[in-house]
Amino acid sequence: MFQTFKEWFWLERFWLPPTIKWSDLEDHDGLIFVKPSHLYMTIPYAFVLIIIRHFFQKFIASPLAKTFGIKEEVQKKIIPNAVLENFFKHSTRKPSQTDIYGLAKKCNLTERQVERWFRIRQNQDRPCKMKKFQESCWRFTFYLIITIAGIAFLYDKPWVYDLWEVWNGYPRQDFLATVIHHLAAVSLMSFSWCANYIRSGTLVMIVHDVADIWLESAKMFSYAGWKQTCNALFFIFSAVFLISRLIIFPFWILYCTLILPLHYLQPFFSYIFLNLQLMVLQVLNLYWSYLILKMLKRSIFTKSIRDVRSDTESEHEEEEEEEEEKEEATEGKETDRLKNSLGANRHLIPNGQHGC
């Protein structure tokens, strides 16, 4: 049964043009072609990247963060409460006002105390600025190296400057350096590898990696509190993103994969499947572009930029922290006012008598 499925899955009519067979992709005459089995190399490479990332964050990102003035944050502790903890884990992290009222009655607490407990508990599950900086620093370095490597290995390739060369002579010779471009690839990149779409695959990757360098650098400076530098880098990121994803990708790359092949080949299954994935990718690009434009609009009027690609819960993190600080300040003022009031009243008490 497995053999039958394997034979069906690798049918040539799914992956290759009608005039091409798998035997044509065997190494011959000094030409080396990529093979689906090469993707197994991504498994040990993934573990190696995890190890490299760990040491990078510990010995490079952490000292760099401290240089920027980012310190390890001490999270506020909450009083253990089994009822609230059970509700937090099994019901919802954000209780409604009705839930808060019921929990306050059940735990013999005030509604403000319950709200404060849930707010601190939510913050305990969020990464601190140090952790966020480490992750952004790693991604910035990874994208920078991948982009530089891509430019270094592609700058003298004819298909970078002439898209007609992408499909000229298909199936084509492969270059060992392109393996670097496919280590982090998922379904789209894996498919382009198996179907030998190396040239178009490398072009897609470099177009989508070049903007992320600026995004991660902007986030690093944001966590460090360098707001003006962050804003400048974000504007650069926005320009690079919009140009690469809304102009270069649809009018060059998609044109290359969707229109140009018809001059060389008849439409076949993998051609249709590849372009469907690329069009889905373009829809996502349009969605992200919409969010980026919203952020630009907000930054112009409010001078505040938040990363739309972070977790949805983190969007309200700053607002909650500000609200918590206001509550603490209010409680502090109330305490001071009470102390001052008691102090003033003592002067009004007759000698020999004591206040309750």
Short mmCIF file of C-alpha atoms in Angstrom, two decimals:
data_model
loop_
_atom_site.label_atom_id
_atom_site.label_comp_id
_atom_site.label_asym_id
_atom_site.label_seq_id
_atom_site.Cartn_x
_atom_site.Cartn_y
_atom_site.Cartn_z
CA MET A 1 0.00 0.00 0.00
CA PHE A 2 2.81 2.39 0.88
CA GLN A 3 4.56 1.57 -2.37
CA THR A 4 1.37 2.29 -4.31
CA PHE A 5 0.98 5.64 -2.60
CA LYS A 6 4.63 6.48 -3.24
CA GLU A 7 4.33 5.67 -6.94
CA TRP A 8 1.15 7.76 -7.21
CA PHE A 9 2.66 10.70 -5.29
CA TRP A 10 5.74 10.86 -7.52
CA LEU A 11 3.90 10.54 -10.81
CA GLU A 12 5.77 12.53 -13.42
CA ARG A 13 2.62 14.22 -14.66
CA PHE A 14 2.19 15.85 -11.22
CA TRP A 15 5.69 17.27 -10.95
CA LEU A 16 7.19 17.62 -14.40
CA PRO A 17 6.25 18.96 -17.83
CA PRO A 18 4.94 16.36 -20.31
CA THR A 19 8.26 16.16 -22.15
CA ILE A 20 10.37 15.68 -19.00
CA LYS A 21 10.92 12.47 -17.02
CA TRP A 22 12.58 11.80 -13.69
CA SER A 23 15.38 10.05 -15.56
CA ASP A 24 16.21 13.38 -17.21
CA LEU A 25 17.01 14.74 -13.74
CA GLU A 26 19.63 12.11 -12.99
CA ASP A 27 23.20 13.41 -12.72
CA HIS A 28 24.98 13.14 -16.05
CA ASP A 29 27.73 14.77 -18.09
CA GLY A 30 29.06 16.59 -15.04
CA LEU A 31 25.67 18.16 -14.27
CA ILE A 32 24.32 17.74 -10.74
CA PHE A 33 20.58 18.09 -10.16
CA VAL A 34 18.71 18.55 -6.91
CA LYS A 35 16.73 15.62 -5.58
CA PRO A 36 13.84 15.42 -3.09
CA SER A 37 16.00 13.24 -0.84
CA HIS A 38 18.29 16.25 -0.30
CA LEU A 39 15.57 17.76 1.89
CA TYR A 40 16.44 15.23 4.59
CA MET A 41 19.53 17.37 5.21
CA THR A 42 17.28 20.08 6.65
CA ILE A 43 16.60 17.93 9.75
CA PRO A 44 20.17 17.88 11.16
CA TYR A 45 20.66 21.46 9.94
CA ALA A 46 17.61 22.51 11.96
CA PHE A 47 19.13 21.06 15.16
CA VAL A 48 22.44 22.77 14.40
CA LEU A 49 20.60 26.10 13.97
CA ILE A 50 18.86 25.62 17.32
CA ILE A 51 22.23 25.10 19.04
CA ILE A 52 23.77 28.09 17.24
CA ARG A 53 20.78 30.22 18.20
CA HIS A 54 21.10 29.28 21.87
CA PHE A 55 24.77 30.31 22.06
CA PHE A 56 24.17 33.39 19.92
CA GLN A 57 21.46 34.68 22.24
CA LYS A 58 23.53 33.91 25.33
CA PHE A 59 26.95 35.26 24.30
CA ILE A 60 26.11 37.90 21.67
CA ALA A 61 22.50 39.08 21.93
CA SER A 62 22.41 39.34 25.74
CA PRO A 63 25.61 41.44 26.09
CA LEU A 64 24.44 43.60 23.18
CA ALA A 65 21.09 44.15 24.90
CA LYS A 66 22.85 45.22 28.11
CA THR A 67 24.97 47.62 26.05
CA PHE A 68 21.73 49.24 24.86
CA GLY A 69 20.56 49.52 28.46
CA ILE A 70 18.06 46.65 28.40
CA LYS A 71 17.94 44.84 31.72
CA GLU A 72 16.39 41.63 32.92
CA GLU A 73 12.93 42.55 34.18
CA VAL A 74 11.82 41.26 37.54
CA GLN A 75 8.24 40.12 37.12
CA LYS A 76 5.76 41.12 39.77
CA LYS A 77 4.62 38.29 41.98
CA ILE A 78 1.00 37.57 42.68
CA ILE A 79 -0.60 36.03 45.72
CA PRO A 80 -1.40 32.40 44.85
CA ASN A 81 -5.12 31.89 44.45
CA ALA A 82 -6.38 28.45 43.41
CA VAL A 83 -9.80 29.72 42.29
CA LEU A 84 -8.44 32.48 40.08
CA GLU A 85 -5.66 30.26 38.72
CA ASN A 86 -8.13 27.55 37.79
CA PHE A 87 -10.37 30.10 36.05
CA PHE A 88 -7.34 31.56 34.24
CA LYS A 89 -6.18 28.18 32.91
CA HIS A 90 -9.47 26.50 32.09
CA SER A 91 -11.95 29.29 31.33
CA THR A 92 -10.43 32.46 29.94
CA ARG A 93 -7.40 34.67 30.40
CA LYS A 94 -9.54 37.80 30.09
CA PRO A 95 -12.66 37.52 32.26
CA SER A 96 -15.70 39.68 31.60
CA GLN A 97 -17.01 42.16 34.13
CA THR A 98 -19.63 39.63 35.23
CA ASP A 99 -16.91 37.01 35.76
CA ILE A 100 -14.83 39.47 37.76
CA TYR A 101 -17.81 40.29 39.99
CA GLY A 102 -18.49 36.58 40.65
CA LEU A 103 -14.83 35.76 41.30
CA ALA A 104 -14.49 38.71 43.66
CA LYS A 105 -17.44 37.46 45.71
CA LYS A 106 -16.15 33.91 45.66
CA CYS A 107 -12.62 34.87 46.75
CA ASN A 108 -13.66 37.62 49.15
CA LEU A 109 -11.70 40.20 47.15
CA THR A 110 -12.54 43.53 45.57
CA GLU A 111 -13.16 43.69 41.84
CA ARG A 112 -10.03 45.83 41.42
CA GLN A 113 -7.93 43.21 43.19
CA VAL A 114 -9.26 40.51 40.84
CA GLU A 115 -8.58 42.66 37.77
CA ARG A 116 -5.07 43.38 39.02
CA TRP A 117 -4.44 39.67 39.69
CA PHE A 118 -5.42 38.72 36.12
CA ARG A 119 -3.36 41.54 34.61
CA ILE A 120 -0.20 40.50 36.47
CA ARG A 121 -0.88 36.83 35.69
CA GLN A 122 -1.17 37.62 31.96
CA ASN A 123 2.10 39.53 32.03
CA GLN A 124 3.88 36.55 33.56
CA ASP A 125 3.31 34.57 30.35
CA ARG A 126 4.65 37.34 28.10
CA PRO A 127 8.32 37.51 27.12
CA CYS A 128 10.28 40.35 28.66
CA LYS A 129 12.10 42.98 26.60
CA MET A 130 15.38 41.12 26.99
CA LYS A 131 13.86 37.97 25.47
CA LYS A 132 12.24 39.95 22.65
CA PHE A 133 15.53 41.69 21.89
CA GLN A 134 17.38 38.37 21.78
CA GLU A 135 14.86 36.91 19.33
CA SER A 136 14.90 39.98 17.08
CA CYS A 137 18.69 40.10 17.16
CA TRP A 138 18.86 36.45 16.09
CA ARG A 139 16.34 36.94 13.26
CA PHE A 140 18.11 40.11 12.12
CA THR A 141 21.44 38.27 11.95
CA PHE A 142 19.90 35.26 10.22
CA TYR A 143 18.11 37.32 7.56
CA LEU A 144 21.18 39.49 7.04
CA ILE A 145 23.45 36.49 6.46
CA ILE A 146 20.92 34.76 4.21
CA THR A 147 20.39 37.91 2.15
CA ILE A 148 24.12 38.60 1.79
CA ALA A 149 24.71 34.96 0.83
CA GLY A 150 21.88 35.13 -1.69
CA ILE A 151 23.30 38.27 -3.29
CA ALA A 152 26.81 36.78 -3.31
CA PHE A 153 25.70 33.61 -5.09
CA LEU A 154 23.14 35.18 -7.41
CA TYR A 155 24.77 38.41 -8.54
CA ASP A 156 26.48 36.76 -11.54
CA LYS A 157 23.61 34.46 -12.50
CA PRO A 158 21.95 35.39 -15.80
CA TRP A 159 18.38 34.72 -14.61
CA VAL A 160 18.64 37.50 -11.99
CA TYR A 161 18.88 40.10 -14.75
CA ASP A 162 16.99 38.30 -17.51
CA LEU A 163 13.89 36.45 -16.33
CA TRP A 164 13.70 34.53 -19.60
CA GLU A 165 16.75 32.59 -18.40
CA VAL A 166 14.77 31.15 -15.49
CA TRP A 167 13.06 28.69 -17.85
CA ASN A 168 15.71 28.46 -20.54
CA GLY A 169 17.15 24.96 -20.68
CA TYR A 170 14.80 23.43 -18.08
CA PRO A 171 15.65 21.03 -16.43
CA ARG A 172 18.74 22.92 -15.30
CA GLN A 173 22.03 22.56 -13.51
CA ASP A 174 22.02 23.16 -9.79
CA PHE A 175 24.51 24.98 -7.58
CA LEU A 176 25.47 23.80 -4.11
CA ALA A 177 25.00 27.31 -2.70
CA THR A 178 21.27 27.19 -3.35
CA VAL A 179 20.96 24.65 -0.55
CA ILE A 180 21.42 27.57 1.86
CA HIS A 181 18.32 29.23 0.45
CA HIS A 182 16.13 26.19 1.07
CA LEU A 183 17.03 25.23 4.62
CA ALA A 184 14.24 27.33 6.12
CA ALA A 185 11.75 26.67 3.33
CA VAL A 186 8.37 25.11 4.04
CA SER A 187 5.81 23.83 1.55
CA LEU A 188 6.47 26.35 -1.21
CA MET A 189 10.23 26.05 -1.10
CA SER A 190 10.13 22.29 -0.64
CA PHE A 191 7.89 21.97 -3.66
CA SER A 192 10.11 24.20 -5.81
CA TRP A 193 13.07 22.09 -4.75
CA CYS A 194 11.42 18.78 -5.59
CA ALA A 195 10.21 20.07 -8.95
CA ASN A 196 13.63 21.59 -9.70
CA TYR A 197 12.41 25.19 -9.73
CA ILE A 198 15.67 26.36 -8.20
CA ARG A 199 16.06 29.61 -10.07
CA SER A 200 12.56 30.90 -9.39
CA GLY A 201 12.77 29.61 -5.79
CA THR A 202 15.92 31.59 -5.04
CA LEU A 203 14.38 34.75 -6.51
CA VAL A 204 11.26 34.34 -4.35
CA MET A 205 13.33 33.87 -1.19
CA ILE A 206 15.63 36.83 -1.64
CA VAL A 207 12.70 39.14 -2.44
CA HIS A 208 10.97 38.09 0.77
CA ASP A 209 14.05 38.14 3.03
CA VAL A 210 15.42 41.55 2.18
CA ALA A 211 12.73 43.51 4.07
CA ASP A 212 12.88 41.45 7.28
CA ILE A 213 16.38 42.75 8.05
CA TRP A 214 15.00 46.25 8.54
CA LEU A 215 12.00 45.04 10.56
CA GLU A 216 14.10 43.11 13.07
CA SER A 217 16.59 45.95 13.44
CA ALA A 218 13.69 48.36 14.09
CA LYS A 219 12.33 46.05 16.79
CA MET A 220 15.75 45.78 18.42
CA PHE A 221 16.03 49.55 18.75
CA SER A 222 12.41 49.74 19.90
CA TYR A 223 13.14 47.38 22.81
CA ALA A 224 16.24 49.45 23.60
CA GLY A 225 14.14 52.61 23.79
CA TRP A 226 15.73 54.30 20.76
CA LYS A 227 12.41 55.51 19.38
CA GLN A 228 13.70 57.85 16.69
CA THR A 229 16.10 55.22 15.33
CA CYS A 230 13.30 52.66 15.49
CA ASN A 231 10.95 54.92 13.55
CA ALA A 232 13.57 55.65 10.89
CA LEU A 233 14.32 51.94 10.41
CA PHE A 234 10.61 51.15 10.31
CA PHE A 235 10.06 53.66 7.52
CA ILE A 236 12.94 52.06 5.60
CA PHE A 237 11.40 48.63 6.23
CA SER A 238 8.02 49.85 4.99
CA ALA A 239 9.52 51.22 1.78
CA VAL A 240 11.54 48.06 1.11
CA PHE A 241 8.57 45.82 1.97
CA LEU A 242 6.09 47.66 -0.23
CA ILE A 243 8.49 47.83 -3.18
CA SER A 244 9.63 44.21 -2.95
CA ARG A 245 6.24 42.64 -2.16
CA LEU A 246 3.86 44.85 -4.17
CA ILE A 247 6.02 45.73 -7.19
CA ILE A 248 8.95 43.38 -7.69
CA PHE A 249 7.21 40.18 -6.60
CA PRO A 250 3.96 40.46 -8.61
CA PHE A 251 5.32 42.25 -11.71
CA TRP A 252 8.64 40.42 -11.99
CA ILE A 253 8.59 37.15 -10.06
CA LEU A 254 4.95 36.17 -10.65
CA TYR A 255 5.27 37.24 -14.28
CA CYS A 256 8.33 35.01 -14.49
CA THR A 257 6.58 31.93 -13.03
CA LEU A 258 3.12 32.47 -14.52
CA ILE A 259 3.61 33.91 -18.01
CA LEU A 260 7.14 33.17 -19.22
CA PRO A 261 6.96 29.35 -18.82
CA LEU A 262 4.14 29.24 -21.40
CA HIS A 263 6.69 30.20 -24.05
CA TYR A 264 8.69 27.05 -23.25
CA LEU A 265 6.25 24.53 -21.77
CA GLN A 266 2.63 23.47 -21.82
CA PRO A 267 0.73 24.04 -18.54
CA PHE A 268 1.01 21.05 -16.19
CA PHE A 269 0.08 20.21 -12.61
CA SER A 270 3.17 21.47 -10.76
CA TYR A 271 3.13 24.69 -12.81
CA ILE A 272 -0.46 25.33 -11.65
CA PHE A 273 0.25 24.27 -8.07
CA LEU A 274 3.35 26.44 -7.80
CA ASN A 275 1.58 29.54 -9.06
CA LEU A 276 -1.42 28.96 -6.81
CA GLN A 277 0.91 28.98 -3.82
CA LEU A 278 2.64 32.12 -5.05
CA MET A 279 -0.70 33.87 -5.53
CA VAL A 280 -1.72 32.91 -1.98
CA LEU A 281 1.60 34.37 -0.86
CA GLN A 282 0.80 37.56 -2.74
CA VAL A 283 -2.57 37.80 -1.00
CA LEU A 284 -0.73 37.58 2.32
CA ASN A 285 1.64 40.29 1.10
CA LEU A 286 -1.35 42.53 0.40
CA TYR A 287 -2.72 41.84 3.87
CA TRP A 288 0.58 42.70 5.59
CA SER A 289 0.94 45.79 3.41
CA TYR A 290 -2.47 46.96 4.59
CA LEU A 291 -1.42 46.55 8.23
CA ILE A 292 1.89 48.31 7.61
CA LEU A 293 0.12 51.25 5.99
CA LYS A 294 -2.18 51.42 9.04
CA MET A 295 0.87 51.52 11.28
CA LEU A 296 2.40 54.28 9.18
CA LYS A 297 -0.80 56.28 9.40
CA ARG A 298 -0.95 55.80 13.17
CA SER A 299 2.72 56.71 13.60
CA ILE A 300 2.23 59.97 11.70
CA PHE A 301 -0.58 61.07 13.99
CA THR A 302 0.38 59.46 17.30
CA LYS A 303 4.17 59.08 16.93
CA SER A 304 3.77 55.48 18.07
CA ILE A 305 4.68 52.33 16.17
CA ARG A 306 3.82 48.83 17.30
CA ASP A 307 4.82 45.66 15.52
CA VAL A 308 1.79 44.13 13.82
CA ARG A 309 3.60 40.82 13.42
CA SER A 310 3.85 40.23 17.18
CA ASP A 311 1.37 38.18 19.14
CA THR A 312 -2.11 39.67 19.22
CA GLU A 313 -2.08 39.81 23.01
CA SER A 314 1.01 42.04 23.03
CA GLU A 315 -0.87 44.79 21.22
CA HIS A 316 -2.50 45.82 24.50
CA GLU A 317 0.53 45.16 26.69
CA GLU A 318 1.70 48.77 26.85
CA GLU A 319 -1.83 50.00 27.52
CA GLU A 320 -2.23 47.52 30.37
CA GLU A 321 1.13 48.48 31.85
CA GLU A 322 0.19 52.16 31.71
CA GLU A 323 -3.16 51.38 33.33
CA GLU A 324 -1.41 49.40 36.06
CA GLU A 325 1.03 52.22 36.71
CA LYS A 326 -1.88 54.67 36.95
CA GLU A 327 -3.63 52.41 39.46
CA GLU A 328 -0.48 52.13 41.54
CA ALA A 329 -0.02 55.90 41.43
CA THR A 330 -3.66 56.40 42.42
CA GLU A 331 -3.36 53.94 45.30
CA GLY A 332 -0.15 55.65 46.41
CA LYS A 333 -1.82 59.06 46.37
CA GLU A 334 -4.79 57.71 48.33
CA THR A 335 -2.43 56.22 50.92
CA ASP A 336 -0.49 59.48 51.23
CA ARG A 337 -3.72 61.46 51.50
CA LEU A 338 -4.95 59.14 54.25
CA LYS A 339 -1.66 59.46 56.14
CA ASN A 340 -1.69 63.24 55.83
CA SER A 341 -5.29 63.30 56.99
CA LEU A 342 -4.50 61.19 60.05
CA GLY A 343 -1.47 63.33 60.78
CA ALA A 344 -3.51 66.50 60.62
CA ASN A 345 -6.22 65.06 62.85
CA ARG A 346 -3.72 64.21 65.57
CA HIS A 347 -3.14 67.91 66.17
CA LEU A 348 -6.86 68.36 66.83
CA ILE A 349 -7.04 65.67 69.54
CA PRO A 350 -6.88 67.08 73.11
CA ASN A 351 -3.82 66.30 75.22
CA GLY A 352 -4.04 63.04 77.12
CA GLN A 353 -6.43 61.48 74.60
CA HIS A 354 -5.56 59.07 71.80
CA GLY A 355 -7.24 58.49 68.48
CA CYS A 356 -8.74 55.12 67.72
#
